[in-house]
Coordinates of C-alpha atoms and ligand atoms in Angstrom, one line a residue:
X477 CA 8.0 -11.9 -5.2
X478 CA 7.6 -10.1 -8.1
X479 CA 8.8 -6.2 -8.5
X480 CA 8.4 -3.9 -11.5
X481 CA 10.1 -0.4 -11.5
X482 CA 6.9 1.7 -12.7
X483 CA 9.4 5.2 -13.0
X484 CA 13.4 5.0 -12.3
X485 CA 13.6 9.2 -12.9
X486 CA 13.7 11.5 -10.2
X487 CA 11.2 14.1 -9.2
X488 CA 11.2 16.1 -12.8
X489 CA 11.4 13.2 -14.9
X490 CA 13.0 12.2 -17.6
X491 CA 13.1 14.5 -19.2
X492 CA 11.9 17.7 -17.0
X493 CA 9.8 19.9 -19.0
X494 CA 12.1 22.7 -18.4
X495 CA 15.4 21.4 -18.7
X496 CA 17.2 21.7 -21.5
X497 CA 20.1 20.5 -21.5
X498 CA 21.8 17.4 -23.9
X499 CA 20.6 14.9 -21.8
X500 CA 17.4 15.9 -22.3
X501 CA 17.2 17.1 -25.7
X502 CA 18.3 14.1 -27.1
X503 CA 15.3 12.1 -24.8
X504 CA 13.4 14.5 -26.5
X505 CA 14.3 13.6 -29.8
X506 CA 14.0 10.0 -29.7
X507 CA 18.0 9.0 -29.4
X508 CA 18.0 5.3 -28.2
X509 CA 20.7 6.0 -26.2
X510 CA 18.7 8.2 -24.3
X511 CA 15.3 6.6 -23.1
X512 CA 13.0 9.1 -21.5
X513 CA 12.1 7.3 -17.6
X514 CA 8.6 8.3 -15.2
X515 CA 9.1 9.6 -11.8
X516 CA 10.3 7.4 -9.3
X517 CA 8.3 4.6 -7.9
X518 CA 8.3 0.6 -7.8
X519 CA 5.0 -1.8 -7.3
X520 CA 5.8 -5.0 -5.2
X521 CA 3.5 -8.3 -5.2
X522 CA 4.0 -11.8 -3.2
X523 CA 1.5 -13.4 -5.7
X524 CA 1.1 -11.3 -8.9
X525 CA -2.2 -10.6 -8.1
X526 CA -2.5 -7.8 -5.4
X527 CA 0.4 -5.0 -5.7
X528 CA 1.6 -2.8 -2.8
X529 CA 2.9 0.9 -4.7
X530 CA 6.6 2.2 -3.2
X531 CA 5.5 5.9 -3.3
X532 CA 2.9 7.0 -5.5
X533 CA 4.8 9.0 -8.3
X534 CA 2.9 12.3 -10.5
X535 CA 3.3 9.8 -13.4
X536 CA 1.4 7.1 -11.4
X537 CA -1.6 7.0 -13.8
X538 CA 1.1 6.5 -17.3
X539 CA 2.7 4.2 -15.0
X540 CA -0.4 2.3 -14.6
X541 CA -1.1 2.2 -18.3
X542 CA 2.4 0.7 -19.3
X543 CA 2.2 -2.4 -16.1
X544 CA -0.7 -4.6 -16.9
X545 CA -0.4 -6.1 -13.8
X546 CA -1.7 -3.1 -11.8
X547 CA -4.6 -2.4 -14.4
X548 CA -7.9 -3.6 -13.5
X549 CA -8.6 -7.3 -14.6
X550 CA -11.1 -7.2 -17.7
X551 CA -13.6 -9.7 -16.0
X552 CA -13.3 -7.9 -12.7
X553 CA -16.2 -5.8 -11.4
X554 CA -16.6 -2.5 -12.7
X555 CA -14.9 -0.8 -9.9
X556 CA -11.6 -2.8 -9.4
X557 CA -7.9 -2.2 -9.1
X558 CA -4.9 -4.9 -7.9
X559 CA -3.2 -1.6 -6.3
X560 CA -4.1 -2.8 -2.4
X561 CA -1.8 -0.6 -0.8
X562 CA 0.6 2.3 -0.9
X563 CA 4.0 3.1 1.3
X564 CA 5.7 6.0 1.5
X565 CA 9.1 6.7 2.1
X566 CA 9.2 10.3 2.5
X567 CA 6.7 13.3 1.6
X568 CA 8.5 14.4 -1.9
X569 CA 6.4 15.8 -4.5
X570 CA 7.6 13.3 -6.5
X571 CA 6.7 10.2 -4.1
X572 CA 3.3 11.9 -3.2
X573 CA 1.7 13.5 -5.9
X574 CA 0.4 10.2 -7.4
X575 CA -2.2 9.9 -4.8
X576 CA -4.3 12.1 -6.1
X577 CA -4.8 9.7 -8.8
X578 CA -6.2 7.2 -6.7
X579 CA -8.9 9.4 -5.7
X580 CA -12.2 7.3 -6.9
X581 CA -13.2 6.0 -3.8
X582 CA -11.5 2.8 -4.1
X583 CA -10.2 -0.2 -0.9
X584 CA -6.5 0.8 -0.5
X585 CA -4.0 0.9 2.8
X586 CA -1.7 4.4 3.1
X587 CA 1.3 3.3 4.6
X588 CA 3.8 6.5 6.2
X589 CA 5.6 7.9 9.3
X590 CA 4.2 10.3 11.2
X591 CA 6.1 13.0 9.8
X592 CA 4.6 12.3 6.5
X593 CA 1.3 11.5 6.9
X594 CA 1.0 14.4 9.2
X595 CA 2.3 16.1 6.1
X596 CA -0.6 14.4 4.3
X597 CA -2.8 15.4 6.7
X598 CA -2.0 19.3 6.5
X599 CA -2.1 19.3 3.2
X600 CA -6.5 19.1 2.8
X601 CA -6.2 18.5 -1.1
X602 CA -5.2 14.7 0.0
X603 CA -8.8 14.8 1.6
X604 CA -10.1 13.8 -1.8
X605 CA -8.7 10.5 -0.9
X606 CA -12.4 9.4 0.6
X607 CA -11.3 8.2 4.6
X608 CA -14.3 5.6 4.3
X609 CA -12.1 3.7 1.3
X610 CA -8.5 4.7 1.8
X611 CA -6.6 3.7 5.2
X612 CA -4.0 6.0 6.2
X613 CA -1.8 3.7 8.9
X614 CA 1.0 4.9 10.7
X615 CA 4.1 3.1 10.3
X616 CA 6.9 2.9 13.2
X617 CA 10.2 2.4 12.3
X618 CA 11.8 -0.2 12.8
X619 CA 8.6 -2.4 13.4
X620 CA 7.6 -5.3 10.4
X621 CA 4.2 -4.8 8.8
X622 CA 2.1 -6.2 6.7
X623 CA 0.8 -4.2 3.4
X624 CA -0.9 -7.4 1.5
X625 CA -1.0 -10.5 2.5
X626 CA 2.9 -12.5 2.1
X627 CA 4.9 -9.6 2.5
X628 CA 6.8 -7.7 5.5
X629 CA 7.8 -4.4 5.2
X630 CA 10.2 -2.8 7.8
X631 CA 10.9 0.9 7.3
X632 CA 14.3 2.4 8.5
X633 CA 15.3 6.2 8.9
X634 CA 18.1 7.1 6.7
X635 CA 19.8 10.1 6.4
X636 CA 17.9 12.6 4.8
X637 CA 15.8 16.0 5.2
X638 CA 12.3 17.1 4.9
X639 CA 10.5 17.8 1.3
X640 CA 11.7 20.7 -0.3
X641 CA 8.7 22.2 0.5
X642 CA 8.9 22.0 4.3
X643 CA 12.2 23.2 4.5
X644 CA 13.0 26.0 7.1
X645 CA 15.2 28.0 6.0
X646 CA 16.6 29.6 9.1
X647 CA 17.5 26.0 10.6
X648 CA 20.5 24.4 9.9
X649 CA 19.1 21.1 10.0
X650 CA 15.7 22.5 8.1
X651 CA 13.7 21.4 10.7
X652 CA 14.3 17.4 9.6
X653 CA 14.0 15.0 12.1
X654 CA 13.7 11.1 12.1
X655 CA 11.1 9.3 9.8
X656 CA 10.9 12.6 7.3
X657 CA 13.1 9.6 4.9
X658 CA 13.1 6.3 5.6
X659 CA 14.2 3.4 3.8
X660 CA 12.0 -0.1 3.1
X661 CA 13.7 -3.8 3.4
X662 CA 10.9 -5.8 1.7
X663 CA 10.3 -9.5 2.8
X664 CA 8.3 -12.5 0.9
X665 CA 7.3 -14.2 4.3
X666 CA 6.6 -17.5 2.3
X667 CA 10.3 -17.7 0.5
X668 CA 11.9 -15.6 3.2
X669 CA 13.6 -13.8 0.2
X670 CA 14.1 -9.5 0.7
X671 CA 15.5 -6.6 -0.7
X672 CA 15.5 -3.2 0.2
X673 CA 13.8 0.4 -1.5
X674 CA 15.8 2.9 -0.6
X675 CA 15.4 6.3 -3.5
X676 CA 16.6 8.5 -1.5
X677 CA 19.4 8.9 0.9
X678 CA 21.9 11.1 1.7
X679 CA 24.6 8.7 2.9
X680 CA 25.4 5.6 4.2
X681 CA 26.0 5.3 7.6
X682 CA 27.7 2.7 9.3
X683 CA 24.6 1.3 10.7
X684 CA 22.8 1.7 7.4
X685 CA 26.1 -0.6 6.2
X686 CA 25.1 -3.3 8.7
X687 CA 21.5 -3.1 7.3
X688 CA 22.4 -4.0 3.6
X689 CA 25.6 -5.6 4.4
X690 CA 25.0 -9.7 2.7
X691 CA 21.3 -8.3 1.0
X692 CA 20.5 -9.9 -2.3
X693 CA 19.2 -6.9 -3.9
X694 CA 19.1 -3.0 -3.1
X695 CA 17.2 -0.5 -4.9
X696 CA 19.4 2.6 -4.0
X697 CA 19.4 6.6 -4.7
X698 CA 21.2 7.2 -8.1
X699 CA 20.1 11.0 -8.2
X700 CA 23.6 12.6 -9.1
X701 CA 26.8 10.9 -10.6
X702 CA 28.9 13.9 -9.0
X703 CA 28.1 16.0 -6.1
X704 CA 28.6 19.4 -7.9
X705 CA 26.9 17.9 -11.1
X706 CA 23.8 20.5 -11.3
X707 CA 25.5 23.9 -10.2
X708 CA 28.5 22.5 -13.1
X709 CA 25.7 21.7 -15.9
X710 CA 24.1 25.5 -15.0
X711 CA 21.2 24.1 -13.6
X712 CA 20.4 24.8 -10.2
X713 CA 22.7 26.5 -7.2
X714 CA 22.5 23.1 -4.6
X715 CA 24.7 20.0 -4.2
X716 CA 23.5 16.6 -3.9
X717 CA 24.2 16.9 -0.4
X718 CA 22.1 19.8 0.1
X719 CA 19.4 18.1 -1.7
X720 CA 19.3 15.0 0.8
X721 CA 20.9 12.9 -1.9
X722 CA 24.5 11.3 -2.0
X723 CA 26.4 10.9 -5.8
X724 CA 27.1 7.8 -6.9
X725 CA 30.9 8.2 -7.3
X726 CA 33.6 9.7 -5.6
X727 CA 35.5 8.6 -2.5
X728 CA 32.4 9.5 -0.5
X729 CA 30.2 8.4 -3.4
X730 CA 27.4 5.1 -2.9
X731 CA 29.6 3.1 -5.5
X732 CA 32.7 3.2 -2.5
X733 CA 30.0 2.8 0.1
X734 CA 29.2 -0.4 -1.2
X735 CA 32.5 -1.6 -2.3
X736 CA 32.7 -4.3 0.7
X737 CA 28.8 -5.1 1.2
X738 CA 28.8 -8.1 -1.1
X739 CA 25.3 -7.1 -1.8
X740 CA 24.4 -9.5 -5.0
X741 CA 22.3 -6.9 -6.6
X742 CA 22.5 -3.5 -6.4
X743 CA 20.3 -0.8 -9.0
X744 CA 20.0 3.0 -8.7
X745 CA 16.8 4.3 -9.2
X746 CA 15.3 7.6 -8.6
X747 CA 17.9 9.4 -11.4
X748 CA 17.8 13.0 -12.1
X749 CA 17.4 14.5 -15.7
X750 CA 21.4 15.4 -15.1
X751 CA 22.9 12.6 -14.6
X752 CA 25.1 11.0 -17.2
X753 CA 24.7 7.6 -17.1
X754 CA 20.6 8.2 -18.0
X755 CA 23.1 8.1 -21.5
X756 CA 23.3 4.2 -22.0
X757 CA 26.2 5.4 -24.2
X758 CA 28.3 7.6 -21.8
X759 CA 31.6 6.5 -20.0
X760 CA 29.7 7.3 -16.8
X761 CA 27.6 4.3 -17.5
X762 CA 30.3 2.2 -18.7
X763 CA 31.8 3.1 -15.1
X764 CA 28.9 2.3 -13.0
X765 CA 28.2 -1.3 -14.8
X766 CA 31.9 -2.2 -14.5
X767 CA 31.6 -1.0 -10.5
X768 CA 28.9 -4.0 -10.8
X769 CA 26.1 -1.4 -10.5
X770 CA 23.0 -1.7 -12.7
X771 CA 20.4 1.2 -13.2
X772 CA 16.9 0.8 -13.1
X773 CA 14.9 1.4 -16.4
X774 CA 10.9 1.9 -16.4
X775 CA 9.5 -1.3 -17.6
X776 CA 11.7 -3.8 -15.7
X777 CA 10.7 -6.3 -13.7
X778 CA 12.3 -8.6 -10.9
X779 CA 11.5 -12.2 -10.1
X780 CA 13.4 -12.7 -6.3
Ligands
MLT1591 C1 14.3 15.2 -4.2 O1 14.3 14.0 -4.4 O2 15.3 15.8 -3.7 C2 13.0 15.9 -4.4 O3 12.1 15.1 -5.1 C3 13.3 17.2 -5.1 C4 12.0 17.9 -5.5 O4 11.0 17.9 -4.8 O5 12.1 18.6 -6.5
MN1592 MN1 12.8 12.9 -5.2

């Protein structure tokens, strides 16, 4: 099974074209230490030839132009593309907005809960997605299926809350209910080999715990190093908690969460323009690589 990490930012980017802070600037200037990352999104393929998208990011089409793989093959027809299908894991602007680049009336399989496709489906600019070409399938959680031929994707709920956009703001809970987030564990059927996508979450639960406990590789939310960390840079007014997303450290951080999982693997992905270890320089980064963390980069790939 092959898997590239088309965009290891979070919604925004890396960096957001209205952030300004150093983080950002120095992206912007072309520091090494500071390479700029596309919105969040991986592509997965059993045989290197036809690739299932994890969320369909607003950079989807640069994304496309950097990954060979998941350009059209130059003696293909003229109308061709190795993208075969798309999952979802929750209805973020940042996971969704790429499907309006696959407008074009071409063979795909849309992959999401019902809360999101019915998100999908109220919104009627996702119409342009021509019903004759594109599949929109309902996924049920907890039940195996099967996006291209040789892999199994099971998707979880994880703790989590409606798009931003959804939220109601006179409900404590903002209206989220299970399936508005879910997590993916990804199996090759032929090598029985799996990992799991999970870019957002915000925390892990004991029965989440079970789920990843012994995994070989995990993919996990690495939006904030510190809870706090965008009200302290000046940025924003909401916690990582508030936001759906747990930090990374801390005693109730993902890095402690994981301490005892002996998963063999473990990446964040799906990084906001504030966090410090998007500075390959930074202590931060030091912390999380000695923690036995690594953090996802656009451009990598994964041979499992
Ligand atoms: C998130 O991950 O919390 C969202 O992508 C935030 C947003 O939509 O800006
Ligand atoms: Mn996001």
């Amino acid at each position: 099974m092959r898997i590239l990490i088309l965009g290891a930012a979070a919604g925004g980017g890396f960096p957001q074209w209205n952030a300004n802070n150093e983080n950002c600037r120095r992206a912007r200037s072309g520091d090494p230490a500071t390479p700029p990352q596309t919105q969040s999104s991986i592509a997965v393929s059993a045989d290197g030839t036809a690739w299932c998208l994890c969320n369909a990011s607003p950079d989807l089409r640069q994304q496309i132009e950097a990954n060979r793989p998941l350009q059209p093959s130059p003696d293909g027809p003229r109308r061709a593309s190795p993208i075969a299908a798309a999952v979802l894991t929750n209805a973020d602007i940042d996971h969704i907005a790429g499907l309006l680049n696959l407008r074009e009336s071409q063979n795909f399989q849309l992959y999401a809960t019902t809360r999101v496709q019915g998100t999908l489906a109220a919104n009627s600019v996702f119409n342009v997605l021509n019903p004759d070409y594109v599949h929109r399938q309902v996924i049920k959680l907890d039940t195996p299926f099967s996006p291209l031929p040789g892999l199994s994707v099971t998707a979880f709920a994880v703790p989590g809350k409606v798009a931003l956009y959804l939220e109601d703001r006179a409900r404590d809970d903002f209206g989220t209910q299970s399936g508005d987030t879910v997590g993916l564990e990804i199996q090759d059927t032929a090598s029985g080999r799996n990992f799991f996508y999970i870019p957002g979450c915000a925390g892990v639960t004991p029965e989440l715990a079970e789920r990843l406990r012994n995994a070989p590789l995990v993919l996990f939310d690495g939006t904030l190093y510190t809870d706090d960390e965008m009200i302290r840079a000046g940025e924003g007014v909401k916690t990582g908690q508030r936001m759906g997303h747990i930090s990374m450290s801390g005693p109730q951080g993902s890095i402690h969460a994981f301490q005892d999982l002996r998963v063999s693997r473990r990446l964040f992905i799906h990084l906001n323009n504030t966090n410090p270890v998007l500075d390959l320089s930074s202590p931060e980064r030091a912390a999380v690589e000695a923690s036995g963390w690594e953090v996802a980069m656009d451009g990598m790939e994964i041979a499992l």
